[in-house]
Amino acid sequence: MAQAATPKKKIEEVPEKLHVWPYLVRLEFLCALVVIISLTVWSIVIDAPLEEAANPTKTPNPSKAPWYFLGLQDILVYFDPWFAGVVAPVLIIVGLMLIPYLDVNPKGNGYYTYHERKVAIWVYCFGFLVLWIALIIMGVFLRGPGWNLFMPWQYWDPHKVVALVSVDLPYAFGIRDYLWSAIFGGGVLLAYFGIGTGAYFFLERKALKSVGFLRMFIKIQLALIMIGIVIKIVLRIGFNIKYIMVTPWISV
Amino acid sequence: MANKAPQIPSIAELMDKIKSGKIFSEIAKEITESQLWTSTFRHGYADTPRNRVLQIASNVWLHLHPVKMHRHALRIKFTWCMGGITFLLFLSTVVTGVILMFYYRPVGEYAYYDLKYLQYDVPFGMLMRNMHRWAAHAMVITVWLHMFRVFLTGSYKPPREFNWVIGVFLVTFTLLLSFTGYLLPWDQLAMWAVTVGTNMARATPFLGNEGPFAEFVGVTPRYDARSLLIGGSLVGPPALLRFYVLHCIFIPLIAGALMIVHFWRIRKDGGISGPL
Ligand code: HEM
């Protein structure tokens, strides 16, 4: 009955189902051989680093987290630790777990395709390759003392002075009063999420019935947070904006 | 009586057997029909369909595999082999890690010097340490690639949603394994990387002493999310011991259990996903 979806390339008269022994096990064996040999050679040639003994009184500059967390450490430039170090990782983990429940496109299940699921591929590639991998590469190679950016050919000058004249968004709009700043910043945030959500629901109103309200709502919130991170990076680098909203408890 | 005596084959006969290759099948027969062999393996040696099935089904190590699979799932272009390589690297860290444990003491005064000893005096100590560390780093990369592959092939779609969720736990635990291990050399690199990392816990909303809304909960530097993690307000010897126990016992056990569930679910969900 499922014969409608014949694979594009017809393979000759070999049966569709194969014995795992020997066909898979021998592949696994070869693969294991290659990996173990590479690992051994690599380990003979390159030694793991061991620096001087731990010394709580001597803080290195820069102090870097393990390389796989450097993307998060880089986000610290743009966000307070409660977001970059706690909320963002939780959102990443929860967001990843939700992917199968949010992406209800039945196409592209079990084969490579770009055309049948363009948006999904774009979102994942952007999150993984840009926000995660590119930031890690930048953190490993380009972040020097004081977490300043250095090009690979530049000397890591620990006394490099970077003029930091960043201001908060309400301040940039001429608001000097604390309370009004908080209200203005909160309003901007609310407007961003509100308009973003509204626009998405309007554009995708036809999908509402098949996809469901909750799914679409969570989807667009996660997307807006991801885009928001990029917006904040751009605001900081391009316009020296530090916070959007400032309150005594929490600042974004 | 006479024909009971062992026959010594003539040289010519022997040469004949070697040339025709018959000698190998005869030796193989001798071995595979011995009591030692037949008691070890629960299936015959001959390459029959039945034995091919039994090879997998009656072997405790191989039986997580299905006995048959779709041919498309064999293509390296499809899976990139990344899940399997991740698992192999995990096993490598387990083996080399146990060897390291024979020499390493998670005590502030000893840890660093145990590593020096391991590197300079223990036969193959440096190699074991290198393999452990590089396999751990490689595992982080391969698990990301595995996840990327699974995403690109849409293999998280029904019926495999739950296995994707297990996978996200696995990638989290892989990172935590690597991170807790990072502290154990007890050198400058280790101490400060973990200081940077665990400082984040200070900022946990409600539960970290510098986090938002902490004042409503009343956490202090000595009693908050971070001190729970590192057993104090600084990355010191208690943190070393905590990370050691997490790294060598707690996280590997959980990750190992999750991997078994992961593999079991691959089978129950109908094997590797495919275009049918
Ligand atoms: C310690 C980490 C992991 C190990 C050892 C592991 C191992 C494996 C293995 C051996 C396979 C068989 C196919 C293949 O090799 O690609 C597999 C499949 C799969 N893995 Fe993982 N995995 C891990 C982490 C993950 C992660 C992080 C995810 C996703 C978030 C994931 C999701 C899946 C799914 C959905 C399948 C089924 C793929 C299909 O049917 O095509 N796994 N895993």
mmCIF file of N, CA and C in Angstrom, chain B residues 20-101:
data_model
loop_
_atom_site.group_PDB
_atom_site.id
_atom_site.type_symbol
_atom_site.label_atom_id
_atom_site.label_comp_id
_atom_site.label_asym_id
_atom_site.label_seq_id
_atom_site.Cartn_x
_atom_site.Cartn_y
_atom_site.Cartn_z
ATOM 1 N N SER B 20 45.449 -25.651 -2.193
ATOM 2 C CA SER B 20 44.025 -25.576 -2.537
ATOM 3 C C SER B 20 43.247 -24.759 -1.498
ATOM 4 N N GLY B 21 43.926 -24.402 -0.394
ATOM 5 C CA GLY B 21 43.246 -23.619 0.633
ATOM 6 C C GLY B 21 42.384 -24.470 1.537
ATOM 7 N N LYS B 22 42.389 -25.770 1.305
ATOM 8 C CA LYS B 22 41.529 -26.630 2.102
ATOM 9 C C LYS B 22 41.954 -26.646 3.560
ATOM 10 N N ILE B 23 43.232 -26.375 3.772
ATOM 11 C CA ILE B 23 43.751 -26.469 5.133
ATOM 12 C C ILE B 23 43.027 -25.506 6.067
ATOM 13 N N PHE B 24 42.651 -24.351 5.524
ATOM 14 C CA PHE B 24 42.013 -23.351 6.388
ATOM 15 C C PHE B 24 40.628 -23.804 6.837
ATOM 16 N N SER B 25 39.885 -24.340 5.882
ATOM 17 C CA SER B 25 38.547 -24.786 6.273
ATOM 18 C C SER B 25 38.646 -25.950 7.241
ATOM 19 N N GLU B 26 39.693 -26.751 7.087
ATOM 20 C CA GLU B 26 39.818 -27.880 8.029
ATOM 21 C C GLU B 26 40.161 -27.393 9.426
ATOM 22 N N ILE B 27 41.063 -26.423 9.489
ATOM 23 C CA ILE B 27 41.409 -25.878 10.813
ATOM 24 C C ILE B 27 40.187 -25.192 11.419
ATOM 25 N N ALA B 28 39.495 -24.435 10.586
ATOM 26 C CA ALA B 28 38.304 -23.747 11.084
ATOM 27 C C ALA B 28 37.313 -24.747 11.638
ATOM 28 N N LYS B 29 37.164 -25.840 10.942
ATOM 29 C CA LYS B 29 36.215 -26.857 11.374
ATOM 30 C C LYS B 29 36.633 -27.429 12.736
ATOM 31 N N GLU B 30 37.948 -27.752 12.838
ATOM 32 C CA GLU B 30 38.462 -28.258 14.105
ATOM 33 C C GLU B 30 38.080 -27.309 15.242
ATOM 34 N N ILE B 31 38.330 -26.016 15.017
ATOM 35 C CA ILE B 31 38.123 -25.041 16.094
ATOM 36 C C ILE B 31 36.636 -24.870 16.393
ATOM 37 N N THR B 32 35.860 -24.653 15.351
ATOM 38 C CA THR B 32 34.464 -24.282 15.604
ATOM 39 C C THR B 32 33.610 -25.458 16.051
ATOM 40 N N GLU B 33 34.148 -26.656 15.936
ATOM 41 C CA GLU B 33 33.362 -27.775 16.440
ATOM 42 C C GLU B 33 33.865 -28.258 17.784
ATOM 43 N N SER B 34 34.873 -27.581 18.303
ATOM 44 C CA SER B 34 35.394 -27.986 19.612
ATOM 45 C C SER B 34 34.396 -27.613 20.697
ATOM 46 N N GLN B 35 34.543 -28.261 21.840
ATOM 47 C CA GLN B 35 33.614 -27.979 22.936
ATOM 48 C C GLN B 35 33.780 -26.552 23.439
ATOM 49 N N LEU B 36 35.043 -26.104 23.426
ATOM 50 C CA LEU B 36 35.322 -24.755 23.895
ATOM 51 C C LEU B 36 34.514 -23.735 23.092
ATOM 52 N N TRP B 37 34.543 -23.888 21.779
ATOM 53 C CA TRP B 37 33.849 -22.931 20.906
ATOM 54 C C TRP B 37 32.330 -23.034 21.047
ATOM 55 N N THR B 38 31.834 -24.260 20.959
ATOM 56 C CA THR B 38 30.372 -24.397 20.939
ATOM 57 C C THR B 38 29.754 -24.007 22.268
ATOM 58 N N SER B 39 30.545 -24.102 23.356
ATOM 59 C CA SER B 39 29.964 -23.676 24.627
ATOM 60 C C SER B 39 30.002 -22.163 24.762
ATOM 61 N N THR B 40 30.899 -21.488 24.015
ATOM 62 C CA THR B 40 31.020 -20.029 24.126
ATOM 63 C C THR B 40 29.963 -19.324 23.291
ATOM 64 N N PHE B 41 29.825 -19.765 22.049
ATOM 65 C CA PHE B 41 28.890 -19.089 21.153
ATOM 66 C C PHE B 41 27.615 -19.888 21.023
ATOM 67 N N ARG B 42 26.514 -19.196 21.076
ATOM 68 C CA ARG B 42 25.231 -19.887 21.135
ATOM 69 C C ARG B 42 24.642 -20.142 19.761
ATOM 70 N N HIS B 43 25.497 -20.112 18.740
ATOM 71 C CA HIS B 43 24.979 -20.357 17.394
ATOM 72 C C HIS B 43 26.057 -21.023 16.578
ATOM 73 N N GLY B 44 25.643 -21.642 15.486
ATOM 74 C CA GLY B 44 26.593 -22.323 14.623
ATOM 75 C C GLY B 44 27.505 -21.349 13.912
ATOM 76 N N TYR B 45 28.565 -21.886 13.321
ATOM 77 C CA TYR B 45 29.545 -21.024 12.682
ATOM 78 C C TYR B 45 29.245 -20.814 11.206
ATOM 79 N N ALA B 46 28.632 -21.794 10.593
ATOM 80 C CA ALA B 46 28.393 -21.727 9.150
ATOM 81 C C ALA B 46 27.585 -20.485 8.792
ATOM 82 N N ASP B 47 27.893 -19.907 7.618
ATOM 83 C CA ASP B 47 27.258 -18.661 7.218
ATOM 84 C C ASP B 47 25.897 -18.934 6.596
ATOM 85 N N THR B 48 24.924 -19.235 7.449
ATOM 86 C CA THR B 48 23.567 -19.480 6.971
ATOM 87 C C THR B 48 22.678 -18.336 7.440
ATOM 88 N N PRO B 49 21.557 -18.104 6.780
ATOM 89 C CA PRO B 49 20.651 -17.037 7.227
ATOM 90 C C PRO B 49 20.280 -17.190 8.694
ATOM 91 N N ARG B 50 20.050 -18.433 9.110
ATOM 92 C CA ARG B 50 19.664 -18.653 10.503
ATOM 93 C C ARG B 50 20.765 -18.196 11.452
ATOM 94 N N ASN B 51 22.008 -18.555 11.097
ATOM 95 C CA ASN B 51 23.102 -18.165 11.975
ATOM 96 C C ASN B 51 23.350 -16.656 11.954
ATOM 97 N N ARG B 52 23.089 -16.034 10.808
ATOM 98 C CA ARG B 52 23.249 -14.582 10.743
ATOM 99 C C ARG B 52 22.296 -13.898 11.717
ATOM 100 N N VAL B 53 21.106 -14.438 11.805
ATOM 101 C CA VAL B 53 20.140 -13.881 12.755
ATOM 102 C C VAL B 53 20.604 -14.144 14.177
ATOM 103 N N LEU B 54 21.054 -15.385 14.415
ATOM 104 C CA LEU B 54 21.436 -15.743 15.786
ATOM 105 C C LEU B 54 22.678 -14.977 16.246
ATOM 106 N N GLN B 55 23.579 -14.685 15.309
ATOM 107 C CA GLN B 55 24.765 -13.891 15.662
ATOM 108 C C GLN B 55 24.368 -12.666 16.465
ATOM 109 N N ILE B 56 23.312 -12.018 16.007
ATOM 110 C CA ILE B 56 22.875 -10.782 16.644
ATOM 111 C C ILE B 56 21.992 -11.094 17.844
ATOM 112 N N ALA B 57 21.018 -11.969 17.618
ATOM 113 C CA ALA B 57 19.982 -12.147 18.633
ATOM 114 C C ALA B 57 20.492 -12.893 19.854
ATOM 115 N N SER B 58 21.513 -13.737 19.692
ATOM 116 C CA SER B 58 21.933 -14.529 20.843
ATOM 117 C C SER B 58 23.229 -14.011 21.438
ATOM 118 N N ASN B 59 23.596 -12.765 21.107
ATOM 119 C CA ASN B 59 24.824 -12.203 21.647
ATOM 120 C C ASN B 59 24.465 -10.987 22.486
ATOM 121 N N VAL B 60 24.899 -11.000 23.729
ATOM 122 C CA VAL B 60 24.440 -9.929 24.627
ATOM 123 C C VAL B 60 24.934 -8.564 24.152
ATOM 124 N N TRP B 61 26.096 -8.509 23.535
ATOM 125 C CA TRP B 61 26.634 -7.208 23.119
ATOM 126 C C TRP B 61 25.983 -6.708 21.841
ATOM 127 N N LEU B 62 25.654 -7.647 20.963
ATOM 128 C CA LEU B 62 25.142 -7.221 19.659
ATOM 129 C C LEU B 62 23.627 -7.109 19.618
ATOM 130 N N HIS B 63 22.946 -7.641 20.648
ATOM 131 C CA HIS B 63 21.498 -7.794 20.485
ATOM 132 C C HIS B 63 20.725 -6.490 20.587
ATOM 133 N N LEU B 64 21.425 -5.360 20.881
ATOM 134 C CA LEU B 64 20.694 -4.088 20.797
ATOM 135 C C LEU B 64 20.412 -3.732 19.342
ATOM 136 N N HIS B 65 21.156 -4.388 18.449
ATOM 137 C CA HIS B 65 20.860 -4.214 17.022
ATOM 138 C C HIS B 65 19.581 -4.976 16.685
ATOM 139 N N PRO B 66 18.898 -4.545 15.633
ATOM 140 C CA PRO B 66 17.884 -5.429 15.061
ATOM 141 C C PRO B 66 18.617 -6.520 14.276
ATOM 142 N N VAL B 67 17.941 -7.607 13.905
ATOM 143 C CA VAL B 67 18.659 -8.627 13.125
ATOM 144 C C VAL B 67 18.635 -8.281 11.643
ATOM 145 N N LYS B 68 17.673 -7.488 11.252
ATOM 146 C CA LYS B 68 17.626 -7.063 9.853
ATOM 147 C C LYS B 68 17.387 -5.569 9.804
ATOM 148 N N MET B 69 17.832 -4.960 8.742
ATOM 149 C CA MET B 69 17.642 -3.520 8.642
ATOM 150 C C MET B 69 17.452 -3.111 7.188
ATOM 151 N N HIS B 70 16.902 -1.896 7.012
ATOM 152 C CA HIS B 70 16.766 -1.374 5.657
ATOM 153 C C HIS B 70 18.136 -1.050 5.093
ATOM 154 N N ARG B 71 18.304 -1.298 3.806
ATOM 155 C CA ARG B 71 19.627 -1.082 3.254
ATOM 156 C C ARG B 71 19.989 0.407 3.223
ATOM 157 N N HIS B 72 18.995 1.269 3.136
ATOM 158 C CA HIS B 72 19.350 2.697 3.066
ATOM 159 C C HIS B 72 20.015 3.164 4.356
ATOM 160 N N ALA B 73 19.694 2.486 5.474
ATOM 161 C CA ALA B 73 20.251 2.921 6.758
ATOM 162 C C ALA B 73 21.735 2.600 6.869
ATOM 163 N N LEU B 74 22.246 1.818 5.941
ATOM 164 C CA LEU B 74 23.663 1.481 5.964
ATOM 165 C C LEU B 74 24.517 2.608 5.401
ATOM 166 N N ARG B 75 23.883 3.499 4.627
ATOM 167 C CA ARG B 75 24.676 4.496 3.916
ATOM 168 C C ARG B 75 25.316 5.483 4.890
ATOM 169 N N ILE B 76 26.621 5.630 4.780
ATOM 170 C CA ILE B 76 27.307 6.581 5.651
ATOM 171 C C ILE B 76 26.861 7.988 5.303
ATOM 172 N N LYS B 77 26.487 8.188 4.045
ATOM 173 C CA LYS B 77 26.002 9.500 3.640
ATOM 174 C C LYS B 77 24.729 9.870 4.392
ATOM 175 N N PHE B 78 24.003 8.869 4.866
ATOM 176 C CA PHE B 78 22.760 9.169 5.574
ATOM 177 C C PHE B 78 23.008 9.463 7.056
ATOM 178 N N THR B 79 23.692 8.566 7.751
ATOM 179 C CA THR B 79 23.842 8.762 9.205
ATOM 180 C C THR B 79 25.124 9.486 9.579
ATOM 181 N N TRP B 80 26.057 9.579 8.667
ATOM 182 C CA TRP B 80 27.396 10.100 8.935
ATOM 183 C C TRP B 80 28.108 9.273 10.004
ATOM 184 N N CYS B 81 27.483 8.192 10.438
ATOM 185 C CA CYS B 81 28.070 7.327 11.470
ATOM 186 C C CYS B 81 28.214 8.046 12.805
ATOM 187 N N MET B 82 27.615 9.207 12.951
ATOM 188 C CA MET B 82 27.982 10.054 14.081
ATOM 189 C C MET B 82 27.456 9.532 15.421
ATOM 190 N N GLY B 83 26.270 8.937 15.430
ATOM 191 C CA GLY B 83 25.777 8.387 16.694
ATOM 192 C C GLY B 83 26.695 7.283 17.187
ATOM 193 N N GLY B 84 27.044 6.397 16.287
ATOM 194 C CA GLY B 84 27.921 5.283 16.658
ATOM 195 C C GLY B 84 29.278 5.770 17.127
ATOM 196 N N ILE B 85 29.836 6.763 16.425
ATOM 197 C CA ILE B 85 31.150 7.269 16.818
ATOM 198 C C ILE B 85 31.065 7.938 18.186
ATOM 199 N N THR B 86 29.970 8.654 18.435
ATOM 200 C CA THR B 86 29.798 9.263 19.757
ATOM 201 C C THR B 86 29.827 8.187 20.836
ATOM 202 N N PHE B 87 29.121 7.108 20.588
ATOM 203 C CA PHE B 87 29.073 6.033 21.573
ATOM 204 C C PHE B 87 30.456 5.411 21.758
ATOM 205 N N LEU B 88 31.167 5.216 20.661
ATOM 206 C CA LEU B 88 32.508 4.632 20.750
ATOM 207 C C LEU B 88 33.432 5.545 21.552
ATOM 208 N N LEU B 89 33.337 6.840 21.311
ATOM 209 C CA LEU B 89 34.188 7.773 22.051
ATOM 210 C C LEU B 89 33.821 7.763 23.529
ATOM 211 N N PHE B 90 32.522 7.630 23.818
ATOM 212 C CA PHE B 90 32.099 7.517 25.211
ATOM 213 C C PHE B 90 32.759 6.285 25.850
ATOM 214 N N LEU B 91 32.710 5.160 25.146
ATOM 215 C CA LEU B 91 33.334 3.950 25.688
ATOM 216 C C LEU B 91 34.843 4.157 25.887
ATOM 217 N N SER B 92 35.481 4.862 24.953
ATOM 218 C CA SER B 92 36.919 5.113 25.105
ATOM 219 C C SER B 92 37.198 5.920 26.363
ATOM 220 N N THR B 93 36.350 6.910 26.644
ATOM 221 C CA THR B 93 36.601 7.690 27.853
ATOM 222 C C THR B 93 36.347 6.853 29.097
ATOM 223 N N VAL B 94 35.413 5.919 29.010
ATOM 224 C CA VAL B 94 35.173 5.065 30.180
ATOM 225 C C VAL B 94 36.414 4.220 30.464
ATOM 226 N N VAL B 95 36.962 3.606 29.421
ATOM 227 C CA VAL B 95 38.121 2.725 29.623
ATOM 228 C C VAL B 95 39.328 3.526 30.112
ATOM 229 N N THR B 96 39.671 4.601 29.390
ATOM 230 C CA THR B 96 40.844 5.373 29.807
ATOM 231 C C THR B 96 40.584 6.066 31.144
ATOM 232 N N GLY B 97 39.344 6.458 31.384
ATOM 233 C CA GLY B 97 39.017 7.139 32.635
ATOM 234 C C GLY B 97 39.220 6.234 33.835
ATOM 235 N N VAL B 98 38.835 4.964 33.711
ATOM 236 C CA VAL B 98 39.026 4.047 34.833
ATOM 237 C C VAL B 98 40.513 3.893 35.124
ATOM 238 N N ILE B 99 41.329 3.851 34.065
ATOM 239 C CA ILE B 99 42.771 3.746 34.296
ATOM 240 C C ILE B 99 43.283 4.990 35.016
ATOM 241 N N LEU B 100 42.810 6.153 34.595
ATOM 242 C CA LEU B 100 43.253 7.383 35.272
ATOM 243 C C LEU B 100 42.863 7.364 36.744
ATOM 244 N N MET B 101 41.693 6.775 37.037
ATOM 245 C CA MET B 101 41.216 6.771 38.425
ATOM 246 C C MET B 101 42.149 6.007 39.360
#
